[in-house]
Amino acid sequence: MTKTPLLGMASADRRLIWLAASALAVLAILPAFGSALAVDKLTYLFILIMFATMWNLLAGYAGLVSVGQQAFVGLGGYAMVRMVDAGLPPFPAIFIAALCTGVVAWAMSWFVLRMKAGEFAIATWVIAEAIRAMVSFDPIIQGETGTSITALNAYAPEMRRLTIYLLALATTALMVWGSWKLLQGRTGAEAQAIRDDEEAAASVGISTFQVKQRIYILASIGCAVAGTLWLASAITFQPRTGFGVQWSVFMLFMVLVGGIGTFIGPILGALLFFALQEIFGDFGAWYLAGVGIVAILFALYLPRGIVGLWLDKGRDEPLTMRKRLGI
Amino acid sequence: MLEALIQGILLGGYYAVLAAGLSLMFGVVRFINLAHGDMAVLGAMIALWFVQGVGLSVSLAIAVTLPAMAALGWLMQRLIFERALRGGFLIPILTTIGLGAALQNGMFGLFGSETKSLGAHIGGLSWASWELPGGIFLGQLPVYMFLTAIVVLGTLHLVLTRTAFGRAVRATATDADAAALCGIDARRVHRGAAAIAVALAGLAGIFLALRAQVTPFAGPMLLIFAFEAVVIGGIGSLRGTLLGGIALGVAQALGGLISPQFSILAGHVVFLTVLGWRMSQVAAADRGGWRSAYAALILKHKTAGGKR
């Protein structure tokens, strides 16, 4: 029996990676020149990219369509509020809070991952609502009013902005790189097999539950990091915003528009969503209604997103996770 | 306590109407409509517009709104859902979430964010009540709404069991391909089911506007309530939906005795418990044993007898 050789990375992909690396370098030194506004906006863009990448990991590669990722955004925020209140410095608290959220995700996974697709989507949402209600009981949150992380005001605004920017940039790079490594590896291949046919995947010996669990927990931690970074830049924590379903809607929109189940799609989707917000955001509700309509049009007429347009021309998917056989 | 229990049961009628449309869409069309709650809000907004903008009486406004909602449901199925259904499991979710965002924000843009209610237009009915022996006050409006819900769901049940359309619906729900072989046009059945489902959502929205307030962004919460009622009661049976609605209403009313915040949480907890219990039943059935074999037998019997 001969082993079929796998083709290495396409040269276009290699160029893309170099491009990403140089973009990272430019972004890392940008605060030295850019205005405060630009730094704030880019921070928000990084957070969007993290959300989109994490949701794509879940839905696009593991087939876990969650409408409840806001549970981890909100929980991360809440855990951070609690830790800062207990005297932890705010910046380490961001990451410790996210790890604590991962423990909650681990506990939840035993329950939600046994569900069928439709139940999973709804149950994750209901759990997010239930957690929101419970968090609102905590006197420190003051019900719907929310609370502020006043400890962050101890830092000079410039310093705080720069730190959050660099942290967001670093974690974004880490998440994109990490999900690349994960998907290239065994877990990624197993997850995609489960997504395509869970029974078949189980029959060839994949521990489907464990693979799904791993991805679910990682994506939840990722969403929590992004969420707490967002909270750190916004300073105020309100249960309604933190646990709002709009986070999942945004994630879904970015991933869908960019191209679900492709590596580069969610990043493109995040860029597009960011651009739309910059251009049309002033229209408020009408802009969001427009986003909804764009989502419908993409779902109906371009379900493979922007990357799908590229693929329709018969070109290879950039940075694909499919293994290419050298036949 | 007893008063809360009665209120919860009456509230259950409203939840059952809200959930019945969702259950119908899922059972017959195999379509999860995540914009169902927003459709309910839309129904309420349209009725409100007829009353406040056009100057119709409340009953006339309801009589006009419901056919309009049914027509909207038919159109949605024709223009959006049919196409979305071809895309497997994910596309309907994405489409209806987009639809929900468009509806919420569109209504916000058109009608503003303030809470609106039909309560001011029905005179004394919104607070009139009967006194039962034992000092329990029974609101007239909730009783009328509950009776309406029973009549509507009962009629729907008769339509599904006794008419040619109902037979077509049940046949399509059981096996769309086999039904098509017998000359049933599944697309027409689906459009009919969607029309009924959206009209039911509209009625539920009007109920909400009568007994409380609506805001453009109330939809997602209504969707969650509808899902909870459907799952608690079991998918694809109207009687189950009614019982599920009542269970949810009672849970919320009893939770509300502790604090208003706890009311909704109690509903969530009941939902998650039922879901977990049902999953453990299935898991036990998978693993074998006489108990699970027995349970599987009942489950199978139920599935064969019910609409699924």
XYZ file of C-alpha atoms in Angstrom:
635
model
C 0.000 0.000 0.000
C 1.469 3.310 -1.041
C 0.779 6.506 0.781
C -0.755 9.201 -1.409
C 1.477 12.254 -1.185
C -0.105 15.420 0.117
C 0.693 18.622 -1.693
C 2.376 21.331 0.325
C 1.149 24.839 0.734
C 0.350 26.794 -2.420
C 2.677 29.708 -3.148
C -0.292 32.104 -3.072
C -0.970 30.992 0.484
C 2.624 31.554 1.440
C 2.408 35.094 0.086
C -0.806 35.626 2.043
C 0.913 34.591 5.255
C 3.779 36.969 4.602
C 1.229 39.696 3.964
C -0.488 38.921 7.258
C 2.827 38.957 9.095
C 3.786 42.342 7.666
C 0.304 43.704 8.443
C 0.824 42.549 12.011
C 4.176 44.339 12.193
C 2.678 47.554 10.797
C -0.263 47.381 13.196
C 2.075 46.813 16.128
C 3.888 50.109 15.568
C 0.831 52.018 14.336
C -0.142 53.581 17.699
C 3.063 55.583 17.542
C 1.631 57.499 14.582
C -2.128 56.916 14.542
C -4.680 59.079 16.313
C -6.471 57.910 19.449
C -9.639 57.456 17.431
C -7.912 55.186 14.921
C -6.461 53.099 17.745
C -9.901 52.704 19.326
C -11.483 51.721 16.036
C -8.773 49.203 15.240
C -9.168 47.695 18.693
C -12.833 47.171 17.872
C -11.898 45.625 14.529
C -9.545 43.156 16.257
C -12.329 42.183 18.637
C -14.648 41.575 15.691
C -12.033 39.396 14.006
C -11.666 37.351 17.178
C -15.425 36.840 17.445
C -15.730 35.856 13.803
C -12.778 33.446 13.948
C -14.102 31.763 17.065
C -17.644 31.410 15.770
C -16.338 30.002 12.511
C -14.330 27.461 14.471
C -17.562 26.364 16.122
C -20.082 26.513 13.309
C -17.924 26.375 10.212
C -15.541 23.599 11.210
C -17.291 21.672 13.985
C -20.890 22.206 12.827
C -21.939 23.613 16.204
C -24.309 26.455 15.332
C -24.521 28.365 18.588
C -26.766 31.361 19.120
C -25.520 31.586 22.694
C -21.909 32.722 22.518
C -22.980 35.921 24.282
C -23.078 33.781 27.414
C -19.282 33.793 27.398
C -18.972 37.435 26.406
C -21.137 38.374 29.358
C -19.647 35.852 31.761
C -16.123 36.964 30.916
C -17.154 40.521 31.608
C -18.847 39.551 34.850
C -15.900 37.480 36.029
C -13.603 40.405 35.310
C -15.823 42.790 37.263
C -15.774 40.375 40.186
C -12.013 39.828 40.068
C -11.193 43.500 39.828
C -13.543 44.056 42.738
C -11.594 41.420 44.669
C -8.426 43.421 44.064
C -6.888 41.793 41.005
C -5.243 44.224 38.565
C -7.569 44.662 35.573
C -5.303 43.572 32.726
C -4.364 40.127 34.047
C -7.997 39.803 35.142
C -9.073 39.871 31.489
C -7.341 36.596 30.803
C -8.028 34.902 34.121
C -11.702 35.767 33.692
C -11.665 34.178 30.254
C -10.122 31.005 31.644
C -12.795 30.851 34.355
C -15.366 31.156 31.600
C -13.726 28.179 29.965
C -14.497 26.142 33.089
C -18.165 27.128 32.795
C -18.084 26.155 29.120
C -16.622 22.783 30.098
C -19.465 22.218 32.550
C -22.063 23.335 29.997
C -20.601 21.182 27.253
C -21.726 17.980 28.992
C -25.261 19.178 28.618
C -25.479 21.094 25.345
C -23.209 18.963 23.168
C -25.563 16.007 23.473
C -28.311 17.926 21.736
C -29.417 17.899 18.158
C -28.542 20.902 16.036
C -31.781 22.854 16.483
C -31.987 22.200 20.204
C -28.344 23.173 20.587
C -28.885 26.549 18.951
C -31.863 27.379 21.137
C -30.614 25.837 24.370
C -27.341 27.774 24.233
C -29.363 30.939 23.821
C -31.681 30.115 26.721
C -28.692 29.277 28.915
C -27.187 32.656 28.073
C -30.457 34.286 29.140
C -30.565 32.239 32.324
C -26.980 33.214 33.189
C -27.820 36.856 32.498
C -30.753 36.679 34.888
C -28.567 35.082 37.574
C -25.771 37.601 37.093
C -28.290 40.433 37.477
C -29.061 39.122 40.971
C -25.513 39.910 42.080
C -25.749 43.188 44.014
C -22.434 44.392 42.576
C -24.022 44.479 39.083
C -26.982 46.564 40.332
C -29.560 44.784 38.191
C -29.956 46.204 34.725
C -28.022 49.358 35.596
C -24.683 47.650 35.384
C -21.404 48.720 36.879
C -18.139 50.327 35.873
C -14.650 48.981 36.295
C -13.380 52.031 38.081
C -9.978 50.419 38.646
C -9.307 51.014 34.947
C -9.564 54.740 35.524
C -6.413 54.525 37.627
C -4.447 54.267 34.390
C -3.881 57.297 32.182
C -6.300 57.162 29.205
C -3.433 57.048 26.689
C -1.737 54.233 28.500
C -4.973 52.289 28.871
C -5.869 52.709 25.216
C -2.410 51.548 24.091
C -2.380 48.545 26.415
C -5.816 47.360 25.312
C -4.874 47.897 21.676
C -1.699 45.846 21.948
C -3.410 43.145 23.978
C -6.212 42.935 21.402
C -3.719 42.793 18.545
C -1.655 40.109 20.231
C -4.630 37.937 21.170
C -6.118 38.310 17.695
C -2.848 37.181 16.131
C -2.632 34.347 18.635
C -6.183 33.217 17.978
C -5.851 33.316 14.211
C -2.540 31.475 14.372
C -3.839 29.065 17.003
C -6.954 28.152 15.058
C -4.769 27.684 11.983
C -2.592 25.223 13.864
C -5.606 23.516 15.414
C -7.393 23.096 12.108
C -4.280 21.910 10.315
C -3.788 19.293 12.951
C -5.679 16.185 13.904
C -8.465 17.953 15.794
C -9.301 20.072 12.771
C -9.588 17.093 10.472
C -11.684 15.231 13.034
C -13.950 18.214 13.593
C -14.585 18.592 9.885
C -15.383 14.910 9.611
C -17.927 15.283 12.423
C -19.423 18.353 10.813
C -19.909 16.518 7.542
C -21.265 13.281 9.006
C -21.146 12.616 12.713
C -22.111 8.944 12.517
C -19.538 8.230 9.850
C -16.902 10.053 11.877
C -17.752 8.010 14.958
C -17.624 4.795 12.952
C -14.000 5.391 11.961
C -13.059 5.814 15.585
C -13.204 9.538 16.215
C -14.262 10.382 19.782
C -16.828 12.820 18.484
C -17.860 14.166 21.853
C -14.321 14.973 22.952
C -13.453 16.726 19.714
C -16.602 18.836 19.859
C -15.970 19.555 23.508
C -12.421 20.710 22.852
C -13.552 23.106 20.134
C -16.520 24.326 22.143
C -14.350 25.186 25.135
C -11.643 26.852 23.051
C -14.185 28.939 21.140
C -15.854 29.926 24.396
C -12.584 31.071 25.925
C -11.868 32.968 22.729
C -15.218 34.746 22.853
C -14.660 35.533 26.524
C -11.244 37.082 25.838
C -12.673 39.189 23.033
C -15.649 40.148 25.183
C -13.608 41.173 28.206
C -11.246 43.176 26.024
C -14.291 44.940 24.641
C -15.509 45.511 28.179
C -12.109 46.859 29.179
C -12.289 49.401 26.362
C -15.901 50.288 27.187
C -15.312 50.184 30.992
C -19.039 49.798 31.747
C -20.616 46.372 32.214
C -24.360 46.029 31.694
C -25.979 42.588 31.692
C -28.235 43.539 28.792
C -25.303 44.516 26.572
C -22.880 41.852 27.734
C -25.355 39.013 27.370
C -27.157 40.535 24.384
C -27.942 38.182 21.532
C -26.537 40.794 19.168
C -23.036 39.367 19.750
C -24.059 36.064 18.252
C -25.897 37.856 15.463
C -22.770 39.845 14.631
C -20.615 36.708 14.692
C -23.037 34.911 12.463
C -23.220 37.836 10.050
C -19.446 38.174 9.714
C -18.874 34.465 9.239
C -21.733 34.043 6.799
C -20.832 37.054 4.676
C -17.156 36.177 4.595
C -17.643 32.495 3.887
C -18.471 29.921 6.518
C -16.090 27.011 6.882
C -13.215 28.804 5.200
C -10.224 30.062 7.119
C -10.001 33.510 5.595
C -13.750 34.129 5.212
C -14.525 35.305 8.761
C -11.632 37.771 8.665
C -12.956 39.231 5.420
C -16.432 39.250 6.946
C -15.162 41.142 9.990
C -13.447 43.699 7.746
C -16.635 44.149 5.720
C -18.818 44.428 8.814
C -16.413 46.979 10.271
C -16.436 48.973 7.034
C -20.251 48.888 6.852
C -20.437 50.124 10.403
C -18.001 52.943 9.683
C -19.883 54.062 6.562
C -23.520 53.518 7.508
C -23.367 53.301 11.295
C -24.783 56.822 11.650
C -28.124 55.629 10.301
C -28.651 53.737 13.559
C -31.606 51.373 13.433
C -31.953 51.585 9.655
C -28.328 50.545 9.306
C -28.951 47.478 11.486
C -32.100 46.677 9.497
C -29.938 46.886 6.385
C -27.440 44.496 7.958
C -30.317 42.075 8.492
C -31.360 42.338 4.860
C -27.781 41.855 3.685
C -27.649 38.712 5.855
C -30.838 37.365 4.222
C -29.521 38.079 0.732
C -26.195 36.404 1.457
C -27.879 33.373 3.035
C -30.224 32.930 0.088
C -28.097 33.859 -2.888
C -24.486 33.617 -1.764
C -24.436 31.076 1.060
C -20.713 30.539 0.665
C -20.010 34.222 1.176
C -17.284 36.346 -0.365
C -14.888 33.431 -0.526
C -17.587 31.560 -2.453
C -17.407 34.201 -5.177
C -13.703 33.479 -5.465
C -14.287 29.719 -5.570
C -16.991 30.065 -8.233
C -14.333 31.359 -10.583
C -12.693 27.982 -10.290
C -9.824 29.163 -8.130
C -8.459 27.393 -5.084
C -9.622 28.417 -1.656
C -6.950 30.533 -0.020
C -5.504 28.958 3.129
C -7.743 25.943 2.742
C -8.074 23.256 5.378
C -8.796 20.620 2.777
C -5.921 18.274 2.215
C -4.699 18.395 -1.369
C -3.633 15.127 -2.897
C -0.699 15.144 -5.277
C -2.114 12.806 -7.898
C -50.301 31.181 45.584
C -53.600 29.903 44.157
C -54.085 33.239 42.437
C -50.628 32.963 40.855
C -51.428 29.446 39.752
C -54.637 30.553 38.034
C -52.865 33.504 36.443
C -50.149 31.183 35.214
C -52.662 28.843 33.609
C -54.406 31.761 31.904
C -51.049 33.102 30.728
C -50.418 29.635 29.290
C -53.111 30.182 26.670
C -51.198 33.147 25.310
C -47.925 31.201 25.281
C -49.624 28.291 23.551
C -50.849 30.531 20.729
C -47.371 32.031 20.458
C -45.798 28.580 20.381
C -48.329 26.864 18.118
C -47.114 28.708 15.014
C -43.504 27.850 15.757
C -44.422 24.223 16.369
C -46.451 24.060 13.160
C -43.584 25.476 11.115
C -41.138 23.060 12.683
C -43.400 20.039 12.505
C -44.740 20.524 8.999
C -42.225 22.621 7.096
C -39.184 21.466 9.124
C -38.260 25.111 9.363
C -36.954 26.860 12.483
C -38.167 30.411 12.227
C -35.998 32.504 14.541
C -37.985 35.598 13.516
C -41.207 34.152 14.950
C -41.158 36.468 17.961
C -40.503 39.458 15.740
C -43.478 38.449 13.609
C -45.595 38.521 16.770
C -44.345 42.013 17.548
C -45.051 43.010 13.956
C -48.632 41.786 14.318
C -49.032 43.868 17.445
C -47.525 46.917 15.739
C -49.817 46.582 12.725
C -52.882 46.263 14.952
C -51.692 49.265 16.963
C -51.266 51.238 13.795
C -54.781 50.383 12.668
C -56.132 51.549 16.008
C -53.999 54.624 16.631
C -53.142 55.697 13.090
C -56.265 54.757 11.138
C -58.764 54.964 13.963
C -60.334 51.524 13.693
C -61.882 49.881 16.719
C -59.755 47.227 18.406
C -61.871 44.280 17.241
C -61.934 45.578 13.673
C -58.170 46.125 13.788
C -57.678 42.515 14.894
C -59.988 41.324 12.134
C -57.893 43.179 9.575
C -54.486 42.370 11.021
C -54.822 38.602 11.159
C -55.531 38.086 7.413
C -52.732 40.551 6.660
C -50.352 38.488 8.790
C -51.499 35.282 7.108
C -50.814 36.841 3.717
C -47.401 37.930 4.978
C -46.657 34.387 6.132
C -47.641 33.006 2.741
C -45.370 35.549 1.032
C -42.455 34.860 3.378
C -42.697 31.160 2.676
C -42.961 31.809 -1.051
C -40.133 34.340 -1.295
C -37.687 33.520 1.489
C -38.256 30.312 3.429
C -38.625 28.011 0.433
C -35.284 29.101 -0.865
C -33.670 28.949 2.553
C -34.941 25.405 3.114
C -32.867 24.142 0.223
C -29.686 25.156 2.052
C -29.810 22.525 4.783
C -29.877 23.282 8.476
C -27.725 26.379 8.722
C -29.204 28.648 6.054
C -32.716 28.888 7.602
C -31.127 29.927 10.907
C -28.992 32.575 9.269
C -31.863 33.832 7.107
C -34.373 34.172 9.908
C -31.855 35.797 12.247
C -31.253 38.348 9.494
C -35.000 38.700 9.045
C -35.387 39.224 12.773
C -32.733 41.968 12.816
C -34.367 43.640 9.818
C -37.835 43.493 11.410
C -36.709 44.707 14.832
C -34.746 47.644 13.570
C -37.212 48.439 10.806
C -40.020 48.626 13.368
C -37.796 50.707 15.625
C -37.200 53.099 12.732
C -40.895 53.273 11.826
C -42.603 53.249 15.200
C -39.922 54.469 17.603
C -38.664 52.776 20.715
C -41.373 53.719 23.229
C -43.492 50.915 24.631
C -46.960 50.710 23.151
C -50.105 49.049 24.380
C -53.624 48.395 23.199
C -54.712 48.435 26.832
C -55.785 52.084 26.655
C -58.188 51.337 23.802
C -60.304 48.634 25.365
C -61.798 50.728 28.124
C -62.477 49.088 31.448
C -61.786 45.592 30.174
C -58.075 45.908 30.873
C -58.664 46.007 34.613
C -62.178 44.554 35.040
C -62.239 41.383 37.097
C -64.522 38.883 38.755
C -64.203 38.070 42.400
C -64.148 34.382 43.118
C -64.994 32.889 46.482
C -61.935 33.044 48.696
C -61.083 36.624 47.734
C -59.352 35.703 44.484
C -59.680 38.250 41.722
C -59.883 36.892 38.214
C -59.109 39.401 35.458
C -61.686 39.328 32.695
C -59.221 40.027 29.915
C -56.938 37.074 30.753
C -59.979 34.793 30.889
C -61.237 35.984 27.506
C -57.757 35.597 26.042
C -57.442 32.094 27.422
C -60.831 31.122 25.997
C -59.868 32.621 22.641
C -56.653 30.630 22.720
C -58.550 27.410 23.441
C -61.015 28.122 20.626
C -58.261 28.998 18.159
C -56.137 25.974 18.980
C -59.211 23.723 19.041
C -60.273 24.967 15.622
C -56.785 24.429 14.322
C -56.858 20.919 15.716
C -60.155 20.225 13.947
C -58.789 21.683 10.712
C -55.724 19.456 10.951
C -57.664 16.295 11.769
C -60.926 16.694 9.855
C -60.317 18.601 6.618
C -58.632 17.723 3.339
C -56.097 20.477 3.952
C -55.351 19.035 7.374
C -54.820 15.586 5.902
C -52.439 17.083 3.354
C -50.579 18.878 6.127
C -50.214 15.729 8.193
C -49.198 13.677 5.195
C -46.540 16.222 4.235
C -45.288 16.424 7.793
C -44.910 12.646 8.002
C -43.267 12.094 4.641
C -43.164 14.899 2.120
C -41.982 12.674 -0.740
C -44.623 10.022 -0.206
C -47.250 12.743 0.055
C -46.032 14.203 -3.217
C -46.422 10.784 -4.830
C -50.064 10.835 -3.754
C -50.579 14.087 -5.566
C -50.164 16.515 -2.668
C -48.416 19.734 -3.578
C -46.017 20.095 -0.664
C -45.226 23.683 -1.538
C -48.871 24.708 -1.254
C -49.166 22.881 2.046
C -46.041 24.608 3.332
C -47.332 28.012 2.267
C -50.630 27.321 3.977
C -48.857 26.232 7.157
C -46.652 29.337 7.084
C -49.729 31.551 6.665
C -51.376 29.949 9.693
C -48.152 30.117 11.697
C -47.589 33.825 11.082
C -51.254 34.631 11.713
C -50.963 32.799 15.049
C -47.823 34.802 15.829
C -49.741 37.977 15.027
C -52.583 36.945 17.327
C -50.092 36.263 20.116
C -48.545 39.686 19.550
C -51.986 41.290 19.808
C -52.586 39.376 23.042
C -49.351 40.774 24.382
C -50.300 44.311 23.343
C -53.690 43.900 25.046
C -52.394 42.617 28.359
C -49.070 44.507 28.554
C -46.758 46.540 26.332
C -44.760 45.803 23.214
C -41.460 47.258 22.071
C -39.773 46.678 18.691
C -37.077 44.616 20.393
C -39.387 42.300 22.340
C -39.257 39.642 19.620
C -36.239 37.550 20.713
C -37.679 37.113 24.208
C -41.029 36.039 22.743
C -39.187 33.565 20.536
C -37.511 32.075 23.589
C -40.855 31.745 25.384
C -42.370 30.103 22.321
C -39.490 27.643 22.107
C -39.756 26.846 25.782
C -43.470 26.103 25.475
C -42.873 23.940 22.399
C -40.063 21.925 23.962
C -41.797 21.503 27.312
C -44.954 20.294 25.577
C -43.321 18.206 22.883
C -42.947 19.149 19.236
C -45.712 18.562 16.740
C -48.764 18.179 18.934
C -51.177 21.025 19.602
C -52.333 19.537 22.895
C -48.698 19.291 23.964
C -48.156 22.899 22.975
C -51.107 24.000 25.072
C -49.836 22.023 28.057
C -46.322 23.348 27.470
C -47.647 26.901 27.355
C -49.544 26.359 30.581
C -46.499 24.790 32.262
C -44.398 27.774 31.221
C -47.058 30.233 32.365
C -47.393 28.532 35.739
C -43.617 28.362 36.206
C -43.300 32.067 35.459
C -46.226 33.034 37.661
C -44.879 31.011 40.590
C -41.351 32.338 39.989
C -42.837 35.828 39.933
C -43.955 35.332 43.516
C -40.291 35.506 44.514
C -39.257 38.457 42.353
C -40.056 39.785 38.854
C -36.564 38.827 37.664
C -37.052 35.317 38.952
C -40.218 34.838 36.940
C -38.479 34.508 33.580
C -35.584 32.570 35.068
C -38.044 29.999 36.460
C -39.354 29.446 32.922
C -35.794 28.946 31.640
C -35.045 26.463 34.395
C -38.172 24.399 33.679
C -37.288 24.386 29.986
C -33.695 23.268 30.556
C -34.812 20.618 33.029
C -37.355 19.146 30.625
C -34.816 19.218 27.815
C -32.222 17.494 29.971
C -34.711 14.909 31.193
C -35.800 14.131 27.653
C -32.181 13.787 26.538
C -31.446 11.403 29.360
C -34.459 9.318 28.300
C -33.105 9.110 24.774
C -29.619 8.317 26.050
C -31.021 5.598 28.301
C -32.983 4.164 25.382
C -29.758 4.052 23.366
C -27.975 2.108 26.074
C -30.611 -0.611 26.443
C -32.198 -2.230 29.471
C -35.837 -3.184 29.973
C -36.829 0.217 31.247
C -35.458 1.990 28.246
C -36.868 -0.648 25.922
C -40.220 0.058 27.471
C -39.679 3.784 27.138
C -38.597 3.339 23.541
C -41.748 1.390 22.838
C -43.887 4.195 24.201
C -41.793 6.768 22.391
C -42.183 4.865 19.142
C -45.877 4.492 19.669
C -46.169 8.180 20.298
C -44.162 9.072 17.227
C -46.248 6.797 15.053
C -49.488 8.173 16.448
C -48.474 11.823 16.542
C -47.734 14.128 13.663
C -44.062 13.375 13.512
